[in-house]
Short mmCIF file of C-alpha atoms in Angstrom, two decimals:
data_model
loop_
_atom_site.label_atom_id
_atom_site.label_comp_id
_atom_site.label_asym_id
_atom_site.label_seq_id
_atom_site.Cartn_x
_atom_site.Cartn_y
_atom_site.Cartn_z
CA UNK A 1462 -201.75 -131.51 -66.69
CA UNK A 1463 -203.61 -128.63 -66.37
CA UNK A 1464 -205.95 -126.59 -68.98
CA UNK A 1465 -206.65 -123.05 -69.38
CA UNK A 1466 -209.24 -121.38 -68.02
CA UNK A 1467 -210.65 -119.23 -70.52
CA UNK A 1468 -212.65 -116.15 -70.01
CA UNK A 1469 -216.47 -115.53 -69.85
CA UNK A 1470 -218.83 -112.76 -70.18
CA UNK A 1471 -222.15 -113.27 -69.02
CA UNK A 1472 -224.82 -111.27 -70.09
CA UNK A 1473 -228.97 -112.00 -68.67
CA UNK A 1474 -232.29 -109.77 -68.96
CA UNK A 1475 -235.45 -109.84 -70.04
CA UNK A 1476 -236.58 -110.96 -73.73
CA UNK A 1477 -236.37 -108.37 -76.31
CA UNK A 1478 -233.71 -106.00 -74.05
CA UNK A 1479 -230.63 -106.15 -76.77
CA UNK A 1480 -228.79 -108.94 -74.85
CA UNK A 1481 -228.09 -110.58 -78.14
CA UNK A 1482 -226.94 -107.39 -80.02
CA UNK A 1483 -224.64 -106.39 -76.81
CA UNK A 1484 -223.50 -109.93 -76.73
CA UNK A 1485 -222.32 -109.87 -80.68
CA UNK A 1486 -220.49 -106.51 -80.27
CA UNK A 1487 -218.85 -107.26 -77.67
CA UNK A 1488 -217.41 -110.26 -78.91
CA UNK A 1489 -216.42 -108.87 -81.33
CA UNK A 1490 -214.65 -105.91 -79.92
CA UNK A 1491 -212.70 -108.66 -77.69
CA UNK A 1492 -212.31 -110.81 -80.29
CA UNK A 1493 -214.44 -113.66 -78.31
CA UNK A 1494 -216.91 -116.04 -79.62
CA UNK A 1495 -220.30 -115.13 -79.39
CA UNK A 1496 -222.62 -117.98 -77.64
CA UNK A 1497 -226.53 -117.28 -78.27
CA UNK A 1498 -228.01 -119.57 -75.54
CA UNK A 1499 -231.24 -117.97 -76.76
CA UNK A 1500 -231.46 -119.56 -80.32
CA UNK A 1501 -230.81 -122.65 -78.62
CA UNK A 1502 -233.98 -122.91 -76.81
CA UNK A 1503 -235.63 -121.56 -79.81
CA UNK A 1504 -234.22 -124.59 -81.94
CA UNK A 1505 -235.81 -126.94 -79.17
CA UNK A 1506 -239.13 -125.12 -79.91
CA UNK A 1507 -238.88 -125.26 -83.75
CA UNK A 1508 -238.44 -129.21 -83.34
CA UNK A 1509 -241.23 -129.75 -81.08
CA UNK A 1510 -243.45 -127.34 -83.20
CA UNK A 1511 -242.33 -129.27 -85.91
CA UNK A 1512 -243.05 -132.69 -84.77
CA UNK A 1513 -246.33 -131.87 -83.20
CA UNK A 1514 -245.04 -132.02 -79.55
CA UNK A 1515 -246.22 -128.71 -78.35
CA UNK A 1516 -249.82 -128.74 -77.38
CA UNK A 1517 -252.13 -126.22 -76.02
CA UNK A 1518 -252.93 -127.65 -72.94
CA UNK A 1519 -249.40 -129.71 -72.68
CA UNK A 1520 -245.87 -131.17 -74.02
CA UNK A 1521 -245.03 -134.37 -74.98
CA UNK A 1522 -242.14 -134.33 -72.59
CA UNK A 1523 -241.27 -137.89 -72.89
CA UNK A 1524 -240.23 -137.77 -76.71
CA UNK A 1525 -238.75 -134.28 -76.36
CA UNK A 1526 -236.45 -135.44 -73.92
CA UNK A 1527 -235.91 -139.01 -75.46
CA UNK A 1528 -235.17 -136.64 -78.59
CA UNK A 1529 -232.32 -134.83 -76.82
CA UNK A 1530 -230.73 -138.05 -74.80
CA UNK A 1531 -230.61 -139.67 -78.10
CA UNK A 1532 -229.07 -136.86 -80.48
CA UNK A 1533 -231.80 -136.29 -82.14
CA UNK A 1534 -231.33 -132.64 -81.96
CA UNK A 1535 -228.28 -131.22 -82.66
CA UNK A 1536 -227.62 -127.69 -82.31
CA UNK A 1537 -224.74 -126.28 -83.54
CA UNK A 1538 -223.61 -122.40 -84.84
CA UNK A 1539 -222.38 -121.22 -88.48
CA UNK A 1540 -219.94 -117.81 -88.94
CA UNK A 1541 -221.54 -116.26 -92.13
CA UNK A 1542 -218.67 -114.23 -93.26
CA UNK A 1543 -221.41 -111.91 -95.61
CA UNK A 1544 -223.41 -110.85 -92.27
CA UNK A 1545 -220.85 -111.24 -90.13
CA UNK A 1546 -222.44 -112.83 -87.47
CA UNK A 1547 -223.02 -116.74 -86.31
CA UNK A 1548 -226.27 -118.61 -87.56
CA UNK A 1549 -227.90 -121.59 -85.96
CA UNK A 1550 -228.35 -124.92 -87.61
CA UNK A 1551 -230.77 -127.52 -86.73
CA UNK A 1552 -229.69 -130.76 -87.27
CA UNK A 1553 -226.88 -129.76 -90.13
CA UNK A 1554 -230.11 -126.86 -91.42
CA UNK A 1555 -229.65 -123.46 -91.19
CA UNK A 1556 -233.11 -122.31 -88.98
CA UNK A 1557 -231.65 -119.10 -87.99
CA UNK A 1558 -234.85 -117.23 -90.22
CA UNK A 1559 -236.81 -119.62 -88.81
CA UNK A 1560 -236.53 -119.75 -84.88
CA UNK A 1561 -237.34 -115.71 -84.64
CA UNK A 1562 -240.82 -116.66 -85.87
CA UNK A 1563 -244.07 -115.34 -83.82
CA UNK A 1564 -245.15 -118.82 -82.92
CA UNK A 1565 -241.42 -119.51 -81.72
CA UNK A 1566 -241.73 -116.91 -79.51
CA UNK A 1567 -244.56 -117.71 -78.01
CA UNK A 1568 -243.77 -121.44 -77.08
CA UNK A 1569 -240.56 -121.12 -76.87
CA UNK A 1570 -241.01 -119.78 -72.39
CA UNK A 1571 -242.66 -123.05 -71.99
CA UNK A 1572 -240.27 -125.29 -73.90
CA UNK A 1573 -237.48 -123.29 -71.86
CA UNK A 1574 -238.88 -123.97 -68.35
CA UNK A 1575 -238.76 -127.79 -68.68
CA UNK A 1576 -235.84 -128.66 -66.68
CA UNK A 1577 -234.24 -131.64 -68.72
CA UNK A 1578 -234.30 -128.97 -71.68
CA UNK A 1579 -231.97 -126.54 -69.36
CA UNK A 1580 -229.89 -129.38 -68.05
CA UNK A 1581 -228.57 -130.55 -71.69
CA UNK A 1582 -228.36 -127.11 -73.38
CA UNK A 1583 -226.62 -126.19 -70.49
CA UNK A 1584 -224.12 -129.20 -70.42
CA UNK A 1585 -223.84 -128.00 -74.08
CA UNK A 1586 -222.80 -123.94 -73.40
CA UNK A 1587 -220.48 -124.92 -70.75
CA UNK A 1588 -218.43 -127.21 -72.90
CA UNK A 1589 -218.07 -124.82 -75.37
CA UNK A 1590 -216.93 -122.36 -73.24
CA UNK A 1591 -213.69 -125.25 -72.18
CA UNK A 1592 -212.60 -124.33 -76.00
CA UNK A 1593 -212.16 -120.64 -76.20
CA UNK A 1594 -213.00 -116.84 -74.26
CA UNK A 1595 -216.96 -116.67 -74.80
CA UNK A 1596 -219.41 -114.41 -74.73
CA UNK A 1597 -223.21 -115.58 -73.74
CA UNK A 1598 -226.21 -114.12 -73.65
CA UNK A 1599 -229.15 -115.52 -71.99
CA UNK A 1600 -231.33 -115.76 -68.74
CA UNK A 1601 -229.21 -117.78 -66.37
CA UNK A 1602 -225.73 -117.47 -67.51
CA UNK A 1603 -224.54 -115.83 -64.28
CA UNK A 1604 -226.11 -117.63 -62.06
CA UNK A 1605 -226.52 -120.61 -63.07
CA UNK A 1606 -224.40 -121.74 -66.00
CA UNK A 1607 -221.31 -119.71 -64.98
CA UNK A 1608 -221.39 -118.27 -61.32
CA UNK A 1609 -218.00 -117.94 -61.41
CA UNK A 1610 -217.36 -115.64 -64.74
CA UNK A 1611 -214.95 -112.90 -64.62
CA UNK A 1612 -217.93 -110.35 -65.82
CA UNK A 1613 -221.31 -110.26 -65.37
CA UNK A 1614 -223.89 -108.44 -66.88
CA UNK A 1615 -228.18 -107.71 -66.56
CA UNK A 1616 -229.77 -105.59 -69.05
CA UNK A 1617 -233.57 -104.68 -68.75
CA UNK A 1618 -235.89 -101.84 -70.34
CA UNK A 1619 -238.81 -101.30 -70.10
CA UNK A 1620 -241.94 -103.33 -71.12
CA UNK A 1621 -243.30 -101.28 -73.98
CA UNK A 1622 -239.88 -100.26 -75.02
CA UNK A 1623 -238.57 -103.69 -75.10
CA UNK A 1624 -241.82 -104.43 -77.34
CA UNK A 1625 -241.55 -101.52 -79.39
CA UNK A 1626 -237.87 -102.50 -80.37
CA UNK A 1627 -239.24 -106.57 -81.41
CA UNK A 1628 -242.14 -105.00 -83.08
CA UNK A 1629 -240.47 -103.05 -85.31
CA UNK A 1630 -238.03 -106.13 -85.92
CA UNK A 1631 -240.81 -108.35 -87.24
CA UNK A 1632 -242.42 -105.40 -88.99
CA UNK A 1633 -239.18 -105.08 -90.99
CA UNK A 1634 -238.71 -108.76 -91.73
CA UNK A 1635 -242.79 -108.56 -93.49
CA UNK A 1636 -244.17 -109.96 -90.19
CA UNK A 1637 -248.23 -109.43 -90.32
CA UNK A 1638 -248.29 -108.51 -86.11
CA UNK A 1639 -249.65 -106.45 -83.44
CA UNK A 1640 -248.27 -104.59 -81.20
CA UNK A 1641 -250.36 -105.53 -78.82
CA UNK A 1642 -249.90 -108.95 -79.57
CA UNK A 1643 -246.01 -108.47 -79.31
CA UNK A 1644 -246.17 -106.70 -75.85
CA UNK A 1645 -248.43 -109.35 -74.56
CA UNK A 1646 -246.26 -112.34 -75.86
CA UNK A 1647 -242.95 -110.28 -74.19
CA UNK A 1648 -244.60 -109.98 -70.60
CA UNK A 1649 -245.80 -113.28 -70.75
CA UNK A 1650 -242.56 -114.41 -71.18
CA UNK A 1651 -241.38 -112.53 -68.95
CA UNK A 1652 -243.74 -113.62 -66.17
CA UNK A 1653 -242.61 -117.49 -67.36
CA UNK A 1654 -238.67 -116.41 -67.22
CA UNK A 1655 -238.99 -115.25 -63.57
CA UNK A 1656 -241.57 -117.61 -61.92
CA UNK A 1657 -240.01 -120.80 -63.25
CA UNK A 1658 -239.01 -122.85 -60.82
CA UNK A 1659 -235.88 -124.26 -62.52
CA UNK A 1660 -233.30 -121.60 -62.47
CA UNK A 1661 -235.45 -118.56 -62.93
CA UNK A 1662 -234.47 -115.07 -64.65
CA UNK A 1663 -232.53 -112.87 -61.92
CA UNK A 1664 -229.86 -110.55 -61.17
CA UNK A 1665 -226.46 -112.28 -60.14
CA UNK A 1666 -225.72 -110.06 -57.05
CA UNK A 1667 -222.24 -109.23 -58.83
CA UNK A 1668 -223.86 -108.34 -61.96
CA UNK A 1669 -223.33 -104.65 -63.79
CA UNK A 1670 -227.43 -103.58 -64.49
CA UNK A 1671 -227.60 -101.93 -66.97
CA UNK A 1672 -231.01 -100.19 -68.05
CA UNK A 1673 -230.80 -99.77 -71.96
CA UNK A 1674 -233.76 -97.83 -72.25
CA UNK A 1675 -233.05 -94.37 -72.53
CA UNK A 1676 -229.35 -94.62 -74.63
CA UNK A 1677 -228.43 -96.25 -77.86
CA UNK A 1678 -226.43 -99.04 -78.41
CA UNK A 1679 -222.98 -96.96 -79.08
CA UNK A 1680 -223.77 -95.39 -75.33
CA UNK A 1681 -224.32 -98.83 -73.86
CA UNK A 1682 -221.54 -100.84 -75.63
CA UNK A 1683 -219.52 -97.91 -74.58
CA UNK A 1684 -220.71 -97.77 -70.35
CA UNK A 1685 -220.20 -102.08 -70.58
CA UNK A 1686 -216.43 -101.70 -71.96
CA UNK A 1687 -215.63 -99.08 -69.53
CA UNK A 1688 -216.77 -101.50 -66.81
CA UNK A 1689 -215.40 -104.45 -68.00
CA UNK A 1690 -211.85 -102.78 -67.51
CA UNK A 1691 -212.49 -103.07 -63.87
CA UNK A 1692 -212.82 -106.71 -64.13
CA UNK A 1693 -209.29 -107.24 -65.74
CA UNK A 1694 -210.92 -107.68 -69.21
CA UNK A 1695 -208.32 -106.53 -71.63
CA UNK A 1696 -210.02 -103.99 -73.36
CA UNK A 1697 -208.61 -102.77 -76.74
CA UNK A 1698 -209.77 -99.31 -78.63
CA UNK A 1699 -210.64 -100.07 -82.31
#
């Protein structure tokens, strides 16, 4: 018996380059689900934050990962009709306020480069993807968690734009920050994301780069769907 292959769209770059908010339109333009491989590692953070496993000088990697064989952490996504978008719950909670914290943000490279983290959130995104056409956002996804999907995609911007763009986030959520402490955060994670050893941030060679930071997000959506026609995406005007 055989099973459908369902589609995937693939979407990497740097931290703070609009992967996420590509990722969500696009999904739902093509009426996919939206996968946000980024909240998962943030979840991992939040519980080691939470139970005193992150330390300055180290991680209690034995209990995180004796956490995650042992389904201790369960990550799993919520559709809130009101914002029309998918939340993330932490062990049945809804942490999706929560995970786009400062101090996530800045643990959250290191809790990310530990291999067995990547090996079971990975294990997670690709058997979600067996269930129905995904979208997924993240810093691997085309060459690592799905070499083979039909469309791939690399954003970047540059530094201070890309900080700019979270600064201004926080600031409008009542976060008391810096933007000097947000740019400095954002290109240390980016100096974690690409030196990592375990499947580090790159371009897939077949990937459509895309640099976001001179147009809006209209102008990109609209460049990605264009492109994604010559991939045999079926492509639908709304």
């Amino acid at each position: 018996m055989t099973h459908e292959k369902y589609p995937v769209i693939a979407i990497d770059g740097h931290s703070s380059c609009g992967k996420s908010t590509l990722a969500k339109a696009l999904a739902s333009h093509l009426h996919y689900t939206y996968i946000d491989t980024g909240a998962m590692y943030r979840a991992v953070t939040l519980y080691a934050l939470s139970n005193q496993l992150i330390h300055p000088e180290k991680i209690d990697t034995d209990t995180l990962q004796n956490c995650l064989e042992n389904g201790k952490i369960q990550i799993d996504f919520s559709y809130n009709p009101e914002k029309r978008t998918s939340e993330t719950l932490l062990n049945g909670e809804n942490v999706e306020s929560q995970i786009r914290e400062m101090q996530i943000s800045e643990s959250v490279g290191r809790i990310a480069a530990l291999p067995f983290v990547r090996e079971a959130l990975v294990n997670l995104q690709r058997q979600t993807a067996k269930k129905q056409p995904v979208v997924m956002d993240g810093r691997d996804i085309g060459t690592h968690v799905f070499p083979e999907a039909e469309a791939k995609i690399f954003l970047t911007a540059r530094p201070e734009i890309r900080a700019e763009r979270r600064y201004k986030e926080l600031i409008n959520k009542g976060k008391d920050v810096s933007f000097k402490d947000v740019l400095h955060s954002l290109q240390e994670r980016d100096r974690i994301d690409t030196e990592r050893k375990t499947n580090p941030l790159r371009r897939a060679e077949d990937a459509f780069l895309l640099d976001n930071s001179n147009i809006n997000q209209a102008e990109q959506k609209a460049s990605i769907l264009e492109w994604l026609q010559t991939k045999n995406i079926r492509v639908q005007s709304q």
